[in-house]
Short mmCIF file of C-alpha atoms and ligand atoms in Angstrom, two decimals:
data_model
loop_
_atom_site.label_atom_id
_atom_site.label_comp_id
_atom_site.label_asym_id
_atom_site.label_seq_id
_atom_site.Cartn_x
_atom_site.Cartn_y
_atom_site.Cartn_z
CA MET A 1 118.87 59.03 90.05
CA LYS A 2 115.17 58.58 90.73
CA HIS A 3 113.55 61.99 90.96
CA THR A 4 110.61 64.00 89.64
CA ASP A 5 110.94 66.86 87.14
CA ILE A 6 109.92 70.16 88.72
CA LYS A 7 107.63 70.74 85.75
CA ASP A 8 105.67 67.61 86.69
CA LEU A 9 105.33 68.75 90.29
CA PHE A 10 103.59 71.90 89.11
CA SER A 11 101.49 70.34 86.35
CA ALA A 12 100.32 67.29 88.34
CA HIS A 13 100.68 68.64 91.83
CA SER A 14 97.44 67.19 93.19
CA GLN A 15 98.87 63.73 92.53
CA HIS A 16 102.03 64.48 94.53
CA LEU A 17 100.47 66.64 97.24
CA ASN A 18 101.30 65.66 100.83
CA LYS A 19 103.51 62.86 99.53
CA SER A 20 107.23 62.38 99.66
CA VAL A 21 109.05 63.69 96.58
CA THR A 22 112.63 63.86 95.31
CA VAL A 23 113.82 66.68 93.03
CA CYS A 24 117.17 67.78 91.63
CA GLY A 25 118.28 71.23 90.53
CA TRP A 26 120.41 74.32 91.00
CA VAL A 27 119.91 77.00 93.62
CA ARG A 28 118.71 80.17 91.91
CA THR A 29 118.27 82.24 95.06
CA TRP A 30 117.92 81.68 98.78
CA ARG A 31 116.96 83.60 101.90
CA ASP A 32 117.19 82.95 105.56
CA SER A 33 115.12 83.81 108.61
CA LYS A 34 115.41 82.84 112.26
CA SER A 35 113.37 79.67 112.00
CA VAL A 36 113.43 78.71 108.30
CA SER A 37 115.55 78.95 105.19
CA PHE A 38 114.05 79.20 101.70
CA ILE A 39 115.64 78.09 98.44
CA GLU A 40 114.37 78.68 94.91
CA LEU A 41 115.41 75.57 92.99
CA ASN A 42 115.35 75.19 89.20
CA ASP A 43 116.05 72.07 87.15
CA GLY A 44 115.57 73.46 83.63
CA THR A 45 112.32 71.59 82.97
CA CYS A 46 110.18 74.71 83.36
CA LEU A 47 110.62 78.43 83.97
CA LYS A 48 109.18 78.28 87.46
CA ASN A 49 111.35 77.48 90.47
CA ILE A 50 110.14 75.21 93.23
CA GLN A 51 110.48 76.70 96.69
CA LEU A 52 112.24 74.57 99.29
CA VAL A 53 111.39 75.24 102.93
CA ILE A 54 114.03 74.11 105.40
CA GLU A 55 113.04 74.32 109.04
CA LYS A 56 115.92 75.09 111.41
CA GLY A 57 117.32 71.90 112.89
CA THR A 58 116.40 69.71 109.92
CA LEU A 59 119.93 69.90 108.54
CA ASP A 60 123.28 70.30 110.20
CA ASP A 61 124.15 74.04 110.43
CA GLN A 62 127.59 73.60 108.90
CA PHE A 63 126.14 71.59 106.00
CA LEU A 64 123.36 74.14 105.46
CA LYS A 65 126.05 76.78 104.75
CA ASN A 66 127.16 74.76 101.70
CA VAL A 67 123.59 74.41 100.50
CA LEU A 68 122.49 78.04 100.82
CA VAL A 69 124.71 78.98 97.91
CA VAL A 70 123.62 80.37 94.54
CA GLY A 71 124.54 77.87 91.81
CA ALA A 72 124.93 74.83 94.08
CA ALA A 73 123.45 71.59 92.69
CA LEU A 74 121.18 69.64 95.04
CA LEU A 75 119.21 66.45 95.34
CA VAL A 76 116.32 67.11 97.69
CA ASN A 77 113.88 64.89 99.56
CA GLY A 78 110.80 66.29 101.20
CA THR A 79 107.02 66.51 101.28
CA LEU A 80 105.13 68.46 98.66
CA ILE A 81 102.78 70.85 100.44
CA PRO A 82 100.27 73.42 99.15
CA SER A 83 101.45 77.03 98.93
CA GLU A 84 99.62 80.21 98.09
CA ARG A 85 102.29 81.68 95.83
CA ASN A 86 103.03 78.90 93.36
CA GLY A 87 100.53 76.17 94.18
CA CYS A 88 103.08 74.01 95.95
CA GLU A 89 106.43 73.95 97.70
CA ILE A 90 108.64 71.33 99.33
CA CYS A 91 109.05 70.92 103.07
CA VAL A 92 112.58 69.50 103.10
CA THR A 93 113.57 66.37 105.02
CA ALA A 94 117.02 65.71 103.52
CA ILE A 95 119.45 67.22 101.00
CA GLU A 96 122.40 65.76 99.17
CA LEU A 97 124.92 68.26 97.81
CA LEU A 98 125.59 67.09 94.24
CA GLY A 99 127.96 69.93 93.39
CA GLY A 100 129.09 72.83 95.53
CA CYS A 101 129.50 76.26 93.98
CA PRO A 102 132.30 78.64 94.95
CA GLN A 103 131.85 82.40 95.39
CA ASP A 104 133.26 83.27 91.95
CA TYR A 105 130.15 81.83 90.21
CA PRO A 106 129.31 84.64 87.78
CA LEU A 107 125.51 84.39 88.03
CA GLN A 108 125.15 85.79 91.54
CA LYS A 109 122.77 88.61 90.70
CA LYS A 110 119.23 87.97 89.53
CA HIS A 111 119.47 90.02 86.33
CA HIS A 112 122.47 90.32 84.06
CA THR A 113 122.72 92.12 80.75
CA LEU A 114 122.58 89.97 77.62
CA GLU A 115 125.97 91.42 76.64
CA PHE A 116 127.48 90.09 79.85
CA LEU A 117 125.80 86.71 79.42
CA ARG A 118 127.30 86.43 75.91
CA THR A 119 130.72 86.33 77.59
CA ILE A 120 129.68 83.17 79.48
CA PRO A 121 127.77 81.07 76.92
CA HIS A 122 128.54 77.93 78.93
CA LEU A 123 126.61 79.22 81.93
CA ARG A 124 123.79 81.20 80.38
CA PRO A 125 121.45 78.18 80.01
CA ARG A 126 121.12 78.49 83.80
CA THR A 127 119.28 81.79 83.49
CA LYS A 128 115.55 82.26 83.12
CA PHE A 129 116.00 84.20 79.87
CA PHE A 130 117.87 81.38 78.16
CA GLU A 131 115.64 78.69 79.62
CA ALA A 132 112.78 80.51 77.87
CA VAL A 133 114.78 80.88 74.63
CA PHE A 134 115.64 77.19 74.51
CA ALA A 135 112.11 76.11 75.39
CA VAL A 136 110.76 78.11 72.44
CA ARG A 137 113.56 76.87 70.17
CA ASN A 138 112.63 73.31 71.08
CA GLU A 139 108.90 73.78 70.43
CA LEU A 140 109.57 75.65 67.20
CA SER A 141 111.76 72.78 65.93
CA TYR A 142 109.08 70.29 66.84
CA ALA A 143 106.40 72.35 65.08
CA ILE A 144 108.52 72.53 61.91
CA HIS A 145 108.97 68.78 61.76
CA SER A 146 105.34 68.11 62.60
CA TYR A 147 104.09 70.52 59.91
CA PHE A 148 106.05 68.81 57.15
CA HIS A 149 105.40 65.33 58.48
CA LYS A 150 101.64 65.81 58.57
CA ASN A 151 101.71 67.25 55.04
CA GLY A 152 103.60 64.30 53.55
CA TYR A 153 107.08 65.81 53.11
CA LYS A 154 110.15 63.62 53.54
CA TYR A 155 112.90 64.89 55.81
CA VAL A 156 116.19 64.55 53.94
CA HIS A 157 119.70 65.14 55.23
CA THR A 158 121.76 67.07 52.73
CA PRO A 159 125.56 67.15 52.96
CA ILE A 160 127.38 69.62 55.17
CA ILE A 161 130.60 69.35 53.17
CA THR A 162 130.06 70.24 49.53
CA GLY A 163 131.84 71.41 46.42
CA SER A 164 129.11 73.71 45.09
CA ASP A 165 128.34 77.22 46.23
CA CYS A 166 124.53 77.36 46.04
CA GLU A 167 124.13 81.09 46.55
CA GLY A 168 127.19 81.93 44.47
CA ALA A 169 128.10 84.73 46.83
CA GLY A 170 131.57 83.38 47.54
CA GLU A 171 130.85 83.10 51.23
CA MET A 172 131.86 79.49 51.70
CA PHE A 173 134.11 78.38 54.52
CA ARG A 174 136.84 76.15 53.15
CA VAL A 175 137.29 72.59 54.35
CA THR A 176 140.84 71.29 54.05
CA THR A 177 143.33 68.94 55.66
CA GLN A 178 146.29 70.46 53.84
CA PRO A 179 148.96 72.11 55.99
CA TRP A 180 149.10 75.89 55.71
CA ASN A 181 152.51 75.64 54.08
CA ALA A 182 151.50 72.97 51.54
CA GLY A 183 153.73 74.65 48.96
CA ALA A 184 151.55 73.96 45.90
CA LYS A 185 152.43 76.01 42.82
CA THR A 186 148.86 76.35 41.58
CA ASP A 187 145.36 76.14 43.04
CA ALA A 188 144.77 72.99 41.00
CA GLU A 189 147.81 71.31 42.53
CA TYR A 190 146.80 72.38 46.03
CA PHE A 191 143.29 70.97 45.72
CA ALA A 192 144.47 67.81 43.96
CA ASN A 193 146.54 67.01 47.05
CA ASP A 194 143.71 67.81 49.44
CA PHE A 195 141.50 65.29 51.26
CA PHE A 196 138.78 65.16 48.62
CA GLY A 197 141.10 65.82 45.68
CA ALA A 198 138.98 68.89 45.01
CA LYS A 199 138.07 72.24 46.54
CA ALA A 200 135.54 71.68 49.33
CA GLY A 201 133.62 73.86 51.73
CA LEU A 202 130.81 74.01 54.28
CA THR A 203 127.39 74.30 52.70
CA VAL A 204 125.68 77.69 52.54
CA SER A 205 122.34 76.03 51.70
CA GLY A 206 121.01 72.51 51.21
CA GLN A 207 118.88 73.65 48.30
CA LEU A 208 120.70 72.14 45.32
CA GLU A 209 120.81 68.69 46.93
CA GLY A 210 117.24 69.26 48.16
CA GLU A 211 116.13 69.84 44.57
CA VAL A 212 117.78 66.58 43.52
CA ALA A 213 115.83 64.76 46.25
CA ALA A 214 112.53 66.50 45.42
CA MET A 215 112.85 65.57 41.75
CA GLY A 216 112.24 61.96 42.71
CA LEU A 217 110.62 62.08 46.13
CA GLY A 218 108.15 64.85 45.29
CA LYS A 219 108.11 66.90 48.50
CA ILE A 220 111.08 67.13 50.82
CA TYR A 221 112.51 69.42 53.46
CA THR A 222 115.85 69.86 55.12
CA PHE A 223 116.51 71.25 58.58
CA GLY A 224 120.20 71.61 59.24
CA PRO A 225 123.13 73.90 59.89
CA THR A 226 124.36 76.19 57.11
CA PHE A 227 127.47 78.35 57.12
CA ARG A 228 128.35 81.69 55.64
CA ALA A 229 131.61 83.56 55.92
CA GLU A 230 129.77 86.87 55.65
CA HIS A 231 131.50 89.85 57.14
CA SER A 232 128.21 91.56 58.00
CA ASN A 233 128.56 92.24 61.68
CA THR A 234 124.86 92.83 62.39
CA THR A 235 122.36 91.64 64.97
CA ARG A 236 120.74 89.42 62.30
CA HIS A 237 123.74 87.59 60.81
CA ALA A 238 125.52 84.54 62.14
CA ALA A 239 128.28 82.56 60.44
CA GLU A 240 126.58 79.32 61.48
CA PHE A 241 122.79 79.26 61.40
CA TRP A 242 120.09 76.66 60.94
CA GLN A 243 117.94 76.66 57.86
CA ILE A 244 114.68 74.94 56.99
CA GLU A 245 114.46 74.32 53.26
CA PRO A 246 111.40 72.65 51.75
CA GLU A 247 111.50 71.81 48.05
CA VAL A 248 108.28 70.95 46.22
CA SER A 249 107.93 69.38 42.78
CA PHE A 250 105.00 70.40 40.57
CA ALA A 251 104.67 73.75 42.35
CA ASP A 252 104.99 77.29 40.98
CA LEU A 253 105.76 80.52 42.83
CA GLY A 254 102.10 81.05 43.79
CA ASP A 255 101.91 77.56 45.29
CA ILE A 256 105.08 77.92 47.34
CA ILE A 257 103.97 81.32 48.68
CA GLU A 258 100.75 79.70 49.94
CA ILE A 259 102.78 76.92 51.57
CA ALA A 260 105.20 79.37 53.20
CA GLU A 261 102.36 81.44 54.71
CA ASP A 262 100.51 78.38 55.99
CA PHE A 263 103.74 76.99 57.44
CA ILE A 264 104.73 80.20 59.25
CA LYS A 265 101.24 80.51 60.76
CA HIS A 266 101.29 76.87 61.86
CA ILE A 267 104.60 77.11 63.70
CA ILE A 268 103.70 80.41 65.39
CA LYS A 269 100.38 78.98 66.54
CA HIS A 270 102.16 75.96 67.95
CA VAL A 271 104.42 78.19 70.05
CA LEU A 272 101.44 80.31 71.19
CA ASP A 273 99.67 77.12 72.28
CA ASN A 274 102.62 75.37 73.87
CA CYS A 275 104.86 78.08 75.36
CA PRO A 276 102.43 80.36 77.24
CA GLU A 277 104.78 81.00 80.16
CA GLU A 278 107.79 81.68 77.97
CA LEU A 279 105.85 84.06 75.72
CA ALA A 280 104.39 85.84 78.74
CA TYR A 281 107.94 86.31 79.99
CA PHE A 282 109.18 87.69 76.65
CA ASN A 283 106.05 89.82 76.37
CA GLU A 284 106.88 91.46 79.68
CA ARG A 285 110.67 91.59 79.54
CA VAL A 286 111.64 91.79 75.88
CA GLU A 287 108.88 93.01 73.54
CA LYS A 288 105.71 94.60 74.87
CA GLY A 289 102.78 93.47 72.73
CA LEU A 290 104.57 90.34 71.50
CA ILE A 291 101.64 87.98 72.12
CA GLU A 292 99.21 90.38 70.48
CA LYS A 293 101.54 90.65 67.46
CA LEU A 294 101.79 86.88 67.05
CA THR A 295 98.04 86.37 67.51
CA HIS A 296 97.40 89.01 64.88
CA VAL A 297 99.86 87.40 62.45
CA ILE A 298 98.18 83.98 62.54
CA SER A 299 94.70 85.41 62.01
CA GLY A 300 95.25 87.73 59.02
CA ASP A 301 96.61 87.45 55.48
CA PHE A 302 100.22 88.34 54.71
CA GLY A 303 100.80 91.22 52.30
CA LYS A 304 102.11 90.78 48.76
CA ILE A 305 103.77 93.30 46.45
CA THR A 306 106.05 93.10 43.44
CA TYR A 307 109.58 94.43 43.73
CA THR A 308 108.76 96.98 41.02
CA ASP A 309 105.77 98.32 42.98
CA ALA A 310 107.77 98.21 46.21
CA VAL A 311 110.41 100.45 44.67
CA GLU A 312 107.68 102.98 43.80
CA VAL A 313 106.28 102.81 47.34
CA LEU A 314 109.75 103.46 48.77
CA LYS A 315 110.41 106.36 46.43
CA LYS A 316 107.09 107.98 47.32
CA SER A 317 107.50 107.32 51.07
CA GLY A 318 109.13 110.69 51.71
CA LYS A 319 111.67 108.86 53.88
CA GLU A 320 115.34 109.70 53.83
CA PHE A 321 117.03 106.37 53.38
CA LYS A 322 120.76 105.91 53.85
CA TYR A 323 120.80 103.93 50.59
CA PRO A 324 118.75 105.60 47.84
CA VAL A 325 116.29 103.36 46.00
CA GLU A 326 116.32 102.78 42.25
CA TRP A 327 114.88 99.94 40.22
CA GLY A 328 117.59 97.29 40.08
CA CYS A 329 119.09 97.96 43.53
CA ASP A 330 119.07 95.30 46.22
CA LEU A 331 116.64 96.20 49.00
CA GLN A 332 118.50 97.12 52.17
CA THR A 333 117.24 96.31 55.65
CA GLU A 334 116.00 99.91 56.07
CA HIS A 335 113.85 99.50 52.92
CA GLU A 336 112.58 96.09 53.96
CA ARG A 337 111.66 97.38 57.39
CA TYR A 338 109.82 100.40 56.01
CA LEU A 339 107.71 98.15 53.78
CA THR A 340 106.79 95.62 56.44
CA GLU A 341 106.68 97.87 59.53
CA GLU A 342 105.25 101.13 58.26
CA TYR A 343 103.58 100.45 54.93
CA PHE A 344 102.00 96.99 55.37
CA LYS A 345 102.33 96.72 59.17
CA LYS A 346 102.45 92.93 58.80
CA PRO A 347 104.53 90.22 57.10
CA VAL A 348 104.82 90.82 53.36
CA PHE A 349 106.04 88.83 50.36
CA VAL A 350 108.02 90.97 47.90
CA THR A 351 107.99 89.16 44.55
CA ASP A 352 109.66 89.25 41.14
CA TYR A 353 113.07 90.75 41.86
CA PRO A 354 115.48 91.83 39.13
CA ALA A 355 117.38 88.77 37.89
CA ASP A 356 120.73 90.53 38.27
CA ILE A 357 120.53 90.78 42.07
CA LYS A 358 119.34 87.22 42.62
CA SER A 359 120.80 83.70 42.34
CA PHE A 360 121.30 81.73 39.14
CA TYR A 361 118.71 79.02 39.83
CA MET A 362 115.61 81.23 39.87
CA LYS A 363 112.97 80.94 37.16
CA GLN A 364 113.31 83.71 34.59
CA ASN A 365 110.10 85.64 34.03
CA ALA A 366 108.73 86.38 30.56
CA ASP A 367 109.81 90.05 30.86
CA ASN A 368 113.46 88.87 30.66
CA LYS A 369 114.29 91.24 33.52
CA THR A 370 112.86 89.68 36.66
CA VAL A 371 112.78 86.25 38.30
CA ALA A 372 109.96 84.32 40.05
CA ALA A 373 111.44 84.85 43.48
CA THR A 374 110.13 86.26 46.73
CA ASP A 375 111.47 87.30 50.11
CA LEU A 376 109.20 87.23 53.15
CA LEU A 377 109.78 90.36 55.25
CA VAL A 378 108.55 90.73 58.82
CA PRO A 379 108.37 93.74 61.15
CA GLY A 380 111.35 94.17 63.45
CA ILE A 381 113.69 92.03 61.37
CA GLY A 382 113.30 92.26 57.59
CA GLU A 383 113.92 89.12 55.53
CA ILE A 384 113.23 85.78 57.18
CA ILE A 385 112.57 83.68 54.07
CA GLY A 386 114.25 83.56 50.66
CA CYS A 387 112.06 81.73 48.16
CA SER A 388 111.72 81.02 44.45
CA GLU A 389 110.38 78.92 41.67
CA ARG A 390 113.40 77.22 40.13
CA GLU A 391 114.44 77.55 36.50
CA ALA A 392 113.31 74.23 35.00
CA ASP A 393 114.50 74.90 31.45
CA LEU A 394 117.97 73.47 30.88
CA GLU A 395 119.11 76.00 28.30
CA LYS A 396 117.87 79.03 30.24
CA LEU A 397 119.53 77.71 33.39
CA LYS A 398 122.84 77.16 31.61
CA ALA A 399 122.67 80.67 30.17
CA ALA A 400 122.11 82.16 33.64
CA MET A 401 125.10 80.24 34.97
CA LYS A 402 127.36 81.26 32.11
CA LYS A 403 126.38 84.88 32.65
CA ARG A 404 127.65 84.51 36.21
CA ASN A 405 130.88 82.81 35.08
CA MET A 406 129.97 79.63 36.93
CA PRO A 407 131.90 76.42 36.09
CA LEU A 408 129.13 74.36 34.49
CA GLU A 409 131.10 71.12 34.80
CA SER A 410 130.93 71.36 38.62
CA TYR A 411 127.13 71.42 38.40
CA ALA A 412 126.74 68.59 35.87
CA GLU A 413 124.62 66.42 38.18
CA TYR A 414 122.37 69.33 39.10
CA LEU A 415 121.89 70.12 35.42
CA ASP A 416 120.91 66.48 34.78
CA THR A 417 117.73 67.09 36.79
CA ARG A 418 116.71 69.56 34.03
CA LYS A 419 117.83 67.20 31.29
CA TYR A 420 115.93 64.12 32.49
CA GLY A 421 112.23 64.76 33.10
CA SER A 422 112.47 68.36 34.29
CA VAL A 423 109.40 69.68 36.14
CA PRO A 424 108.32 73.02 37.58
CA HIS A 425 109.36 73.09 41.23
CA SER A 426 109.79 75.64 43.99
CA GLY A 427 111.22 75.97 47.45
CA PHE A 428 112.30 78.33 50.18
CA GLY A 429 114.79 78.74 52.99
CA LEU A 430 113.72 79.97 56.41
CA GLY A 431 116.48 81.17 58.74
CA PHE A 432 115.74 79.39 62.00
CA GLU A 433 117.40 81.99 64.24
CA ARG A 434 115.55 84.76 62.38
CA ILE A 435 112.16 83.17 63.10
CA MET A 436 113.34 82.65 66.68
CA MET A 437 113.96 86.40 66.92
CA TYR A 438 110.52 87.13 65.50
CA VAL A 439 108.67 84.74 67.79
CA THR A 440 110.50 85.74 71.00
CA GLY A 441 111.16 89.42 70.29
CA VAL A 442 114.85 88.82 71.07
CA GLN A 443 116.82 91.57 69.33
CA ASN A 444 120.17 89.89 68.73
CA ILE A 445 120.68 86.63 66.82
CA ARG A 446 123.50 85.80 69.26
CA ASP A 447 120.90 85.30 71.97
CA THR A 448 118.86 82.69 70.07
CA ILE A 449 121.49 79.94 69.73
CA LEU A 450 123.62 78.02 72.24
CA TYR A 451 127.00 79.05 70.87
CA PRO A 452 126.78 81.97 68.43
CA ARG A 453 129.40 81.99 65.69
CA THR A 454 130.05 85.44 64.26
CA VAL A 455 132.93 87.16 62.53
CA GLY A 456 135.85 87.49 64.93
CA SER A 457 134.16 85.42 67.62
CA LEU A 458 134.28 81.63 68.00
O1 4AD B 1 117.91 84.08 51.17
P1 4AD B 1 118.88 82.95 51.34
O2 4AD B 1 120.30 83.21 51.03
O3 4AD B 1 118.29 81.75 50.47
C1 4AD B 1 118.87 80.56 50.26
O4 4AD B 1 119.87 80.15 50.81
C2 4AD B 1 118.07 79.66 49.37
N1 4AD B 1 118.96 78.63 48.86
C3 4AD B 1 116.91 79.10 50.16
C4 4AD B 1 116.05 78.16 49.36
O5 4AD B 1 115.35 78.62 48.47
N2 4AD B 1 116.08 76.89 49.66
O6 4AD B 1 118.80 82.42 52.83
C5 4AD B 1 117.57 81.95 53.36
C6 4AD B 1 117.32 82.51 54.72
C7 4AD B 1 117.26 84.04 54.77
O7 4AD B 1 116.00 84.52 54.39
C8 4AD B 1 117.56 84.30 56.24
O8 4AD B 1 116.40 84.10 57.03
C9 4AD B 1 118.54 83.20 56.57
O9 4AD B 1 118.39 82.18 55.61
N3 4AD B 1 119.92 83.68 56.56
C10 4AD B 1 120.66 83.93 57.66
N4 4AD B 1 120.36 83.82 58.96
C11 4AD B 1 121.33 84.14 59.84
N5 4AD B 1 122.55 84.54 59.50
C12 4AD B 1 122.91 84.68 58.20
N6 4AD B 1 124.15 85.04 57.88
C13 4AD B 1 121.93 84.36 57.20
N7 4AD B 1 121.93 84.36 55.86
C14 4AD B 1 120.70 83.96 55.48
MG1 MG B 2 117.94 86.06 50.74
#
């Protein structure tokens, strides 16, 4: 179907002005007067609608009734003419009805609540809010790839189905082809009969395979879906989310923190430069001061504090937290948000957590209590990045795994990387939907992804 994207009409309108144009799209709204009808048409290529002007008599009256319908899909011919409101509009000569739209179309009103729109995920991409979300998501993805590409990282594709639980939190979804009534007497028998002849699940993180790749390719990153059967029913947790995981050989914790900060600033700047209309929309409708916040973030330094000092700050804050703070406790969202929102008032790296609350693969510090790990916390959300230098010493790594009762034989290949030419290396995982929330101001993770997957909701 030969036609012009509405975005191109607006961006290069002098080239099309007073010429015949063809556009396609869906009717967002329409209004009628004695002599003309107006339609706001949107094709998803930009937030703005193009206005169609239909003079009475141009189209058959009966046909016009099927066209002046919210949600109807049209192919439109006409002349692009200047207009005061939007720069240009189309004086219609002919319309083809591509798809009619009956009265029960749920998006009749101009504004719907996000809760309501969550009940119709298949239709919400036709709203301005979700057009803006997906435009930012697209630019953010592009910025992530371009950052790593220009810095010499290789994009690797780590497996989705895996036998190893990277985070060791027991949150893996199982993958099986066995019938529910397989009738095995033991777990071993059940898994032996299964598709892979072993227990398999959906990956919670591409890190372990990413490390394998980095210990040969030098600098790599992954960008793929990860899955966690977490029962946390919060606005920041999804069972299926996308993660960006760079892994860098010959880098210590200080190096990876510098990379993470540079990376976050780069991708935010890209969105500021390339999504001005979308950010203006979110700035007005979702988070007042959003653009100022993002501009501020890319121009200043992120904060940095050790876990041990952070615990002192929290204890002295005079705040009544739901979960009391003691050295050794995992920081809760309320603690994270106090640190980043009230104490630092900017993104902050909390470093050197107690080993006991973190994963097995993190480098053990000389104090024998903490690990060379950091979480990046941001205002409004809390943790968006989990990061660490990896334990490169084979014996120390094995000891950490044994302490956690991990089956070493299942990780034999991973351990080989420490046996054969082990090097210091570090990496992090950025939750893609979390950075989406931060950049758009959107409050619920369910509104940053096409089909949110959360506990109890498929
Ligand atoms: O902190 P996490 O668990 O770290 C890892 O998985 C490491 N293997 C990463 C690495 O070093 N390569 O998860 C990383 C990030 C979190 O900071 C958070 O942004 C996001 O993934 N995340 C989630 N996002 C949405 N829903 C969930 N259920 C999430 N769990 C983690
Ligand atoms: Mg984490």
